[in-house]
Amino acid sequence: MNRNLVRFLTWLGMLAIFAGIPLLLWSLMLPFGGRWSQESNVWRSLGQISGLLGMSFFAGSLILGVRTKWLDKLFGGLNFVYRDHHWLGTIGFCLLLVHPLALAYRFALQSLSVAGNFLTPNPNDWSIFLGIVSLMLLMVLLVMTYFWRPTYHIWFLSHKFMALAYAIGWWHLLTIDSDVSRSWSLRWYYYILGLASIAVIIYRVVGHRKLVPRATYSVDTINELNPGLWEIYLKAVAKPITCKEGQFAFFTFINKNLRRDAHPFSVAGSNAQGDLRVVIKALGDQTSNLAQLTTGDQVLVEGPYGSFGQRSNRKQLWIAGGIGITPFLSLACSRTNEESVVIIHAVADASQNVFAKEFPRVSQTSIEFIPWISATQGRLTAEAINKDVPDWRERTILMCGPIPMMHSLRSQFVAMGGDKHKIISEDFNL
Amino acid sequence: MKSKYLVGIFLFGFWMVGTALITAGLLSRNQVTSVATCALPLVNNPTSAPLVLSATEVAKHNTASDCWSIVNGKVYNLTSLVATHSGGSQQILNDCGRDGSVGFNTKYQGTPHSGGAQSMMKSYYLGDLGATLKPTQASSEVGNAPTVVTPATPISKVTPPSTSGVATTLTASEVAKHNKANDCWMIVNGSVYNLTSLVYNHSGGSQQIINDCGRDGSVGFNTKYQGTPHSGSAKSILQSYYLGSLGATVNATQITTQINNTPVRRSEDDD
């Protein structure tokens, strides 16, 4: 099915489940006109709707964080799942900020002191107090996510605590005197969402070591291709994963000098026995410590995910920025189609151009490799590409690299008359 | 828009508005601002004798302009709440002068009022049922009633417009002089009506009437501003407020008679 149609249908489905159902149930509870008949009722209704949708959107965000292969297939890629997870959480949070203000303003129409009291935490009114605690906790955690940008480990830990904020908010939702407490259908809707969220939390957060299926590998060889650029060969110990070209997996390295965090890396190659090759660049605190890895260290592999480049058999143009070349390594190995492929690899300087000879060697078909050295040639642009690959408009364009580079090139290609539906990028900003 | 900018805007708005409301609430807690004027029986009590808050006494205060109610064994002066009650003024009026505990505890639909509403009730508290009040106590309760954002004067007996005993021509400019809640004339489909006593009994809310006081309210009456006309019975009831055709000359006696004969509606029958 067409990629864009898949995206549209998944968004429609999410809107129906997380917005359509609660709005419909809420609307049918009481005469609709009465809810909007006076100014105070308008504000009360806005407060109720924002609370209901805020909680359902947040539940949706939690559920999408489950990371499974069927979600990967349904959304057309795990990157889309995480993008929707991010936006559902963002919109849900914004709605939750509106919720108490709209309700307080309704009281303000009659009494400012009551409105002020409503917003002030009061442990004696514990169901409202829970709501305030939940919102404050969520605020702190999301400020860390959006504005502070801590190290991956701290960011991941803060993300786990959002489950706690959500659980407290859910308790507030179900215990406070509201339309939810008065409507069995709304109540059951939130029970189901809550149970699904709890299942995800148990699966992903609490019991992930036992519940999430992972294959066990051991480190066979480690090569430093360049300072900070590692090529690691992993040998399957038991039940290897079956990797297709262009896919990625989550790797957890078991070494006392490394944290046991799962990080996504493209699989640069695999064989019939399920052994894997990964190429990793030291970009963060975890990857910078890969020098501590030794032969024989255990690695847990979860996946594979993704379908980058798998469905296209036409003439192609591959554009890789820095370490973004790794999915193309596996694509080159498995390609049997005779259609022409040109790959442009943009690197900061010539010392990072280590894969030039690999493409013609490993591919069964002809792949033209064009290096682009930014230090001497400047930033890679669509205009420069047009000079080296004048028939780029006839090709499917696959891109993997820094997000700004991909976004910029996409805009430039479209501005030059390229078909945006033929430009596919692998977004690793999970 | 990047998600972090969206979140930033909402966070900023949340703290600005939230802080403003909390601060305004703190500042207004002990202030007496605009107070709904209403009949103060104790102020007018010629003997200045202490008053016992009995059910019989409460029953005397049973109008929109003088509304007491018993709720859970306590007596409240709800006069200033009539106009601004979010559930509609009729819900309050139904229990003026009597025990409104069921209405307050269940809203007549099995659901209690919110914590905020229950807090707000305290500001209308007169005393426990059966307690004895000094004459100054009830008037001071009124003085401490919550701010009425739309100051209005709920009255059941309207103040007749100044006619100086002469005939009045019902022109648009004459109608425009009667543009307040306590003196509300309106043109509807070419006729002039004195709707003062309807203001706080209108089931669609008082504001719908007040908005058109002193002017042509035909659109509001014919469509309720949502495309649906008033019912046949509402149209019949309107006739009891009739003063005359637009442009007609009516004498002062006719106006006063209309005012005195206009009932204070208490039942939900004018929609």
Coordinates of C-alpha atoms in Angstrom, one line a residue, chain B residues 20 161-162 188 192 224:
Chain B
A20 CA -3.1 35.6 37.8
P161 CA -40.2 53.9 34.4
S162 CA -40.4 57.6 34.8
V188 CA -39.9 42.2 19.3
V192 CA -42.8 46.8 22.6
K224 CA -32.6 32.2 20.1

